Amino acid sequence: MASQVLGLEEETGPNPGESELAVNPFDGLPFSSRYYELLEQRRSLPIWAARFIFLEQLESSPSGVVLVSGEPGSGKSTQIPQWCAEFVLARGFQKGRVTVTQPYPLAALSLALQVADEMDLTLGHEVGYSIPQEDCTGPDTLLRFCWDRLLLQEVASTRGTGAWGVLVLDEAQERSVASDLLQGLLRDARLGNLPGDPRVVVVTDPALEPKLQAFWGNPPIVHVLGETGRCPTPVYRDTVPTDRVEAACQAVLELCRKEAPGDVLVYLPSEEEISLCCESLSRDGGSLEDQGPPPRVLPLHPGCGQAVQAVYEDVESGARKVVVTHWLADFSFSLPSIRHVIDSGLELRSVYNPQIRAESQVLRPISKCQAEARRLRATGILPAPEALMQALEDLDYLAALDDNGDLSDLGVILSEFPLAPDLAKALLASCEFDCVDEMLTLAAMLTAAPGFTRPPLCAEEAALRRALEHVDGDHSSLIQVYEAFIQSGADKAWCQARGLNWAALCQAHKLRGELLELMQRIELPLSQPAFGSEQNRRDLQKALVSGYFLKVARDTDGTGNYLLLTHKHVAQLSPYCCYRSRRAPARPPPWVLYHSFSISKDNCLSIVSEIQPQMLVELAPPYFLSNLPPSESRDFLNQLREEMADSSTGSESPSTQELGDACVLQ
């Protein structure tokens, strides 16, 4: 088998001039000249020497598992998937296709773009990708790059089981929750017992090799040596600059003036600094005309989307490429033309605190080992057991688990949605409260386009923004923004005039359609649009409280200092909250429901709407209120519950009657 596969692309390979009739076995079309150019680059990768060994191990592994261990920059992430595609081609595609997982969506997209180019195939046809809110695959897709969480969801819902013949778990050393769970599920299922003779390839760096070898029961290992003789040149400063962005820009310009050959990779901690650096370099690049064409400055971060393809595109002769990025470039981004690295030595990461159910942005120095391997790798963060236990407790409050800790019937339905559990619960509750149309919009907006992310640039823009604000709070404002965006014909200029992200709103529109299709497929009840009516206003609040009762805060002193119910942490409203942007602000709402809470520099609640405490008492599980930490707010809610119970004694109150069906969701 391995020798048959190897025949697809012999080591010595034909020259382009001698291979005009050579046909790509995957699509039946002649190879292009670019294919041969890229093939020469691929053969120079360190992993190429292990190609034949890998294919033999993939064919003959007794357990069906192959472990690939190699240093950063060896070419594992781009070449292993292609060889697996050759393997399933030799099988005649009778035993499934190839699926490759990545811990970050943009890495999956980037690799799909690069591999499709190297294989001389069409993205979206033979090679595709699946990431949140975007599925670029088709019936002819034989090689799919996928975010690991999406594949885990497919496996959990059984819809994706058996669709692959070879599964490649890349970046296993990152220890993402989804990757670890997938490995656990596959090991317990035992590949030999699964139909179709599937294969699993686990790709890691040497640090995690011993643990993975023991976990999988000593599978065959393919070792790959790192790059030799070609490393990017780091530029160090003896003193810490006061302005990281300015220092990075000056270092890039200095390299350009010295006419040092090769492209440049710049590491900065945050997306904001990446944008500032790109703007500054693009502006100052004109001063380098004497040194040739100005450098092409390219950002690389999760917000880039398909624009990431520009990182791999060829530039005009003599032009230098400057890629400005952060920790994301440490994962599966192979940039062979890089010769210089300018590293701030810092990273900004989200760290989850399970005790207060909040994420904080932590600016921290990278390690020496991380700095040396920064071009392709960074040390992953393994979720703490406490965080996992907190997640299970939250699922229990949402009634997503049964008494045995397994998914309940409600939990199975929630798992069908590509949403956070609390948002999925709110969407499902909207079926009971006849506000599905509005919650679909809100779920899409909260996921893809959460409102304004910067201050208005001028008074005119501020006025246009205020016109989109809704009296009921940020959640209704998001619905109003979406509807106005659709009425504008999805006009890009309309978004720019209001400081809205046009691409994010387009993504929200697409996601809304996918959520609607999903609800129709699993036969959930829908409702007609009624946004703006008094009844719909109450129904929407009930649906939100049904999912977000864990995220409620109370203004205890009337000054906007909100005490979060689940712990004794105080936070303020976001600067972009509609309650703060009103011209004549009244007293802040006493009780609010929020979408997210960050304890970074702003320490604020984002996406906030006012609620009534009576609604919280009616819709939250009684044991949740009893388990709240001691506080004046907890005493108030428990007293309110007793009063409401007394008032309903002897006859069921209208509000209780109205909320009767909601108990089914609890």
XYZ file of C-alpha atoms in Angstrom, residues 15-439:
425
model
C 10.362 18.272 -14.235
C 7.598 20.672 -15.252
C 8.768 20.697 -18.850
C 8.637 16.903 -19.005
C 5.246 16.595 -17.333
C 2.855 18.602 -19.423
C 0.505 15.609 -19.519
C 0.883 14.711 -15.830
C -2.577 14.632 -14.262
C -3.580 15.427 -10.702
C -5.067 12.154 -9.387
C -7.483 14.040 -7.138
C -9.332 16.062 -9.791
C -8.122 14.603 -13.103
C -6.715 17.925 -14.355
C -3.123 18.581 -15.522
C -0.764 19.946 -12.894
C 0.019 23.668 -13.123
C 3.524 25.098 -13.163
C 2.925 26.495 -9.662
C 2.394 22.970 -8.372
C 5.958 22.069 -9.290
C 7.351 25.249 -7.782
C 5.651 24.473 -4.486
C 6.644 20.811 -4.727
C 10.314 21.802 -4.716
C 9.721 23.838 -1.555
C 7.886 20.938 0.062
C 10.765 18.561 -0.661
C 13.098 20.863 1.211
C 11.072 20.537 4.419
C 12.607 18.367 7.162
C 9.525 16.145 7.342
C 9.856 15.077 3.712
C 12.520 12.527 4.643
C 9.961 10.736 6.840
C 7.287 10.503 4.140
C 7.704 6.862 3.186
C 8.069 5.758 6.822
C 4.890 7.603 7.765
C 2.844 5.994 4.987
C 4.089 2.533 5.925
C 3.201 3.064 9.587
C -0.218 4.442 8.656
C -0.938 1.290 6.666
C 0.446 -1.267 9.093
C -0.251 0.180 12.585
C -1.940 -2.607 14.597
C -4.021 -0.154 16.615
C -4.770 2.173 13.717
C -2.964 5.018 15.516
C 0.245 6.749 14.418
C 2.041 9.343 16.530
C 4.061 12.017 14.694
C 6.569 13.937 16.816
C 8.583 16.797 15.411
C 10.139 20.158 16.103
C 8.436 23.426 15.090
C 8.881 24.371 11.469
C 9.361 20.851 10.173
C 6.253 20.954 7.953
C 4.032 18.545 9.901
C 0.825 20.568 9.667
C 0.901 20.967 5.874
C 2.411 17.672 4.689
C 0.809 15.050 6.955
C -2.738 15.896 5.740
C -1.647 15.620 2.105
C -0.044 12.223 2.643
C -3.194 11.047 4.424
C -5.189 12.164 1.379
C -2.903 10.030 -0.794
C -3.514 7.126 1.592
C -7.306 7.301 1.281
C -6.994 7.820 -2.479
C -5.115 4.522 -2.701
C -8.047 2.993 -0.798
C -10.422 4.353 -3.436
C -12.191 6.592 -0.877
C -14.253 3.557 0.100
C -13.425 3.962 3.784
C -13.981 7.695 4.317
C -12.137 10.933 3.766
C -9.533 12.864 5.760
C -10.422 15.270 8.574
C -7.748 17.426 10.233
C -8.458 19.232 13.509
C -6.922 22.486 14.719
C -7.296 24.192 18.125
C -8.035 27.581 16.528
C -10.488 28.319 13.677
C -8.171 30.664 11.779
C -5.442 28.014 11.796
C -7.855 25.574 10.123
C -8.762 28.190 7.514
C -5.134 29.111 6.896
C -4.015 25.519 6.450
C -6.887 24.772 4.064
C -5.822 27.717 1.901
C -2.173 26.672 1.897
C -2.725 22.952 1.359
C -5.215 23.516 -1.462
C -2.568 25.646 -3.170
C 0.144 23.019 -2.685
C -2.106 20.200 -3.951
C -3.198 22.262 -6.967
C -6.849 21.817 -5.980
C -9.840 24.100 -5.544
C -10.727 25.324 -2.065
C -14.299 24.378 -1.279
C -14.244 21.357 -3.594
C -11.542 18.734 -3.002
C -10.070 20.659 -0.028
C -12.319 22.475 2.434
C -12.656 23.749 5.979
C -15.271 23.935 8.729
C -15.076 26.747 11.265
C -17.718 28.599 13.321
C -20.374 30.149 11.076
C -18.589 29.014 7.918
C -18.598 25.621 6.222
C -16.541 25.671 3.022
C -16.954 22.039 1.987
C -18.893 20.141 -0.643
C -19.802 16.632 -1.754
C -16.396 16.271 -3.457
C -14.374 17.312 -0.412
C -11.770 14.663 0.382
C -9.621 16.699 2.800
C -11.322 18.833 5.448
C -9.656 21.087 8.017
C -11.869 21.559 11.038
C -11.927 23.395 14.362
C -11.659 20.653 16.971
C -14.731 21.863 18.878
C -16.902 21.466 15.790
C -15.697 17.917 15.230
C -16.358 17.111 18.885
C -19.890 18.419 18.453
C -20.346 16.220 15.375
C -19.086 13.160 17.225
C -21.266 13.932 20.266
C -24.388 14.270 18.138
C -23.367 11.176 16.050
C -23.954 13.128 12.848
C -20.265 13.137 11.950
C -19.268 9.676 13.154
C -17.872 7.547 10.374
C -17.505 10.409 7.894
C -13.722 10.170 8.014
C -11.325 7.374 7.152
C -8.288 9.178 8.576
C -8.479 11.679 11.430
C -5.461 13.926 12.038
C -5.365 15.542 15.491
C -2.872 18.358 14.993
C -1.256 20.480 17.707
C -2.051 17.837 20.330
C 0.459 19.421 22.708
C -1.902 22.395 23.087
C -4.196 20.181 25.187
C -7.404 21.926 24.148
C -10.470 20.517 25.890
C -11.944 19.358 22.576
C -8.737 17.623 21.480
C -8.366 15.810 24.800
C -11.996 14.701 24.750
C -11.737 13.470 21.166
C -8.681 11.399 22.041
C -10.431 9.964 25.089
C -13.549 9.059 23.119
C -11.565 7.455 20.315
C -9.352 5.461 22.647
C -12.325 4.155 24.635
C -14.196 3.268 21.445
C -11.185 1.286 20.147
C -10.626 1.947 16.466
C -10.588 -1.757 15.630
C -14.220 -1.997 16.707
C -15.334 0.882 14.469
C -16.562 0.228 10.922
C -14.425 1.205 7.953
C -10.966 0.470 9.419
C -10.331 4.121 10.444
C -6.909 5.614 11.174
C -5.939 8.294 13.700
C -2.788 10.399 13.379
C -1.771 12.407 16.459
C 0.671 15.219 15.680
C 2.609 16.809 18.533
C 5.930 18.314 19.477
C 8.492 16.195 21.371
C 7.557 17.608 24.791
C 4.268 15.695 24.974
C 5.422 12.603 23.078
C 5.977 10.326 26.136
C 2.539 11.047 27.624
C 0.743 10.538 24.320
C 2.671 7.349 23.678
C 1.555 5.947 27.031
C -2.022 7.177 26.551
C -2.413 5.424 23.201
C -0.678 2.210 24.286
C 2.703 2.537 22.530
C 1.637 3.167 18.922
C 4.280 3.478 16.177
C 6.046 6.869 16.264
C 7.408 8.859 13.349
C 10.141 11.225 14.504
C 10.871 14.380 12.509
C 13.957 16.508 12.930
C 13.683 20.287 13.075
C 14.921 22.807 10.545
C 18.656 23.150 10.131
C 20.644 25.976 8.658
C 17.720 28.378 8.285
C 16.304 30.229 11.271
C 14.791 33.675 11.563
C 17.008 36.261 13.164
C 15.579 37.701 16.399
C 16.248 41.369 17.130
C 16.753 42.105 20.838
C 16.759 45.376 22.779
C 18.718 45.821 25.988
C 16.104 48.143 27.507
C 12.344 47.806 27.636
C 10.752 50.395 25.301
C 8.022 52.625 26.671
C 6.047 52.246 23.439
C 6.080 48.676 22.089
C 4.387 49.567 18.828
C 6.767 52.410 18.047
C 9.795 50.272 18.934
C 8.585 47.453 16.675
C 7.983 49.848 13.790
C 11.423 51.375 14.141
C 13.020 47.921 14.191
C 11.229 46.985 10.961
C 12.237 50.240 9.245
C 15.824 49.748 10.391
C 15.914 46.287 8.801
C 14.487 47.678 5.575
C 17.056 50.473 5.461
C 19.862 47.962 5.971
C 18.405 46.040 3.017
C 18.690 42.799 4.988
C 17.071 40.118 2.789
C 13.998 38.180 3.838
C 10.552 38.820 5.250
C 9.835 39.995 8.792
C 7.567 38.560 11.486
C 6.558 40.952 14.288
C 5.009 39.723 17.539
C 2.895 42.123 19.612
C 0.564 41.202 22.497
C -2.836 42.425 21.274
C -4.948 42.923 18.158
C -5.182 46.629 18.947
C -1.392 46.963 18.877
C -1.250 44.888 15.688
C -3.617 47.331 13.977
C -1.660 50.359 15.199
C 1.617 48.845 14.023
C 0.219 48.030 10.575
C -1.158 51.550 10.188
C 2.155 53.090 11.221
C 4.249 50.884 8.926
C 1.930 51.442 5.982
C 2.146 55.184 6.559
C 5.931 55.298 7.000
C 6.727 52.748 4.305
C 6.815 55.489 1.678
C 10.035 56.814 3.175
C 11.786 53.623 1.996
C 11.369 54.288 -1.721
C 15.144 54.569 -2.126
C 15.462 50.964 -0.900
C 13.000 49.627 -3.495
C 9.291 48.809 -3.347
C 7.657 49.589 0.009
C 7.087 46.584 2.271
C 3.722 44.852 2.196
C 2.355 45.018 5.738
C -0.049 42.201 6.686
C -1.911 41.626 9.977
C -2.454 38.082 11.248
C -5.039 37.615 14.013
C -8.449 35.913 14.437
C -10.324 38.848 12.916
C -8.575 38.486 9.553
C -10.801 35.718 8.171
C -9.992 34.746 4.583
C -7.733 37.801 4.317
C -5.149 35.548 5.972
C -4.483 34.164 2.496
C -2.478 37.308 1.742
C 0.183 36.058 4.158
C 1.003 33.226 1.736
C 0.656 35.105 -1.544
C 3.707 36.099 -3.537
C 4.558 39.799 -3.634
C 6.075 41.796 -6.438
C 9.755 41.292 -7.092
C 11.920 43.012 -4.524
C 9.105 43.800 -2.087
C 9.405 42.668 1.501
C 6.561 41.089 3.458
C 6.033 42.243 7.063
C 3.600 40.038 9.009
C 2.389 41.578 12.283
C 0.801 39.052 14.630
C 0.462 37.744 18.187
C 0.336 34.279 19.794
C -1.920 32.933 17.014
C 1.063 32.639 14.646
C 2.498 30.027 16.997
C -0.012 27.493 15.652
C 0.287 25.834 12.238
C 1.270 28.950 10.317
C 4.221 27.954 8.151
C 5.960 31.043 6.794
C 9.105 29.794 5.031
C 10.189 33.216 3.749
C 10.640 34.671 7.237
C 14.234 35.618 8.034
C 13.754 38.140 10.852
C 11.671 37.995 14.040
C 10.898 41.073 16.125
C 9.393 39.847 19.371
C 7.939 42.024 22.131
C 8.416 39.115 24.529
C 4.854 39.545 25.810
C 1.475 37.983 25.171
C -2.072 38.967 26.082
C -4.133 35.911 26.954
C -7.631 35.329 28.287
C -7.532 33.514 31.612
C -10.782 32.138 33.013
C -11.460 32.456 36.724
C -14.010 29.742 37.616
C -14.745 31.181 41.054
C -16.219 34.376 39.613
C -17.158 33.002 36.164
C -15.170 35.678 34.383
C -12.330 36.023 31.924
C -9.520 38.500 32.292
C -6.963 39.691 29.772
C -3.549 39.059 31.307
C -0.412 40.652 29.862
C 2.480 38.367 30.702
C 6.027 37.674 29.530
C 6.656 34.598 27.419
C 9.174 31.965 28.485
C 12.668 31.632 27.066
C 11.715 28.338 25.410
C 8.617 29.972 23.977
C 10.649 32.862 22.596
C 13.091 30.538 20.854
C 10.265 28.615 19.155
C 8.017 31.662 18.742
C 7.855 31.503 15.001
C 5.602 28.485 15.089
C 4.813 27.467 18.613
C 3.607 28.671 22.005
C 3.005 26.764 25.209
C -0.633 25.809 25.586
C -2.827 26.431 28.620
C -4.503 23.385 30.119
C -7.852 24.181 31.758
C -7.701 23.645 35.487
C -9.874 20.919 37.059
C -11.661 23.633 39.036
C -12.760 25.293 35.801
C -14.121 22.004 34.483
C -16.040 21.371 37.717
C -17.499 24.872 37.532
C -18.589 24.210 33.948
C -20.362 21.011 35.069
C -22.092 22.910 37.874
C -23.297 25.535 35.398
C -24.637 22.822 33.092
C -26.465 21.309 36.047
C -28.087 24.659 36.859
C -29.180 24.864 33.204
C -30.805 21.395 33.558
C -28.472 20.043 30.872
C -27.351 17.093 33.055
C -29.305 14.269 34.627
C -28.782 12.752 38.077
C -25.979 10.534 36.724
C -24.034 13.433 35.246
C -24.947 12.492 31.668
C -26.628 14.824 29.214
C -30.337 15.156 29.930
C -32.907 15.292 27.146
C -32.656 19.067 27.310
C -28.864 18.854 27.289
C -28.930 16.753 24.125
C -30.982 19.432 22.384
C -28.701 22.201 23.669
C -25.662 20.352 22.338
C -27.099 20.575 18.827
C -26.613 24.343 18.781
C -23.176 25.856 17.979
C -23.680 28.259 20.879
C -22.610 28.654 24.485
C -24.918 26.643 26.798
C -26.543 29.704 28.387
C -27.281 31.264 25.003
C -28.578 27.951 23.637
C -30.858 27.635 26.694
C -32.222 31.148 26.102
C -32.885 30.313 22.457
C -34.687 27.119 23.421
C -36.713 28.995 26.060
C -37.843 31.419 23.371
C -39.885 28.552 21.908
C -41.961 28.577 25.122
C -42.314 32.351 25.205
C -43.100 32.935 21.498
C -40.115 35.145 20.717
C -38.018 32.795 18.569
C -37.589 35.301 15.746
C -36.048 37.890 18.060
C -33.861 35.386 19.950
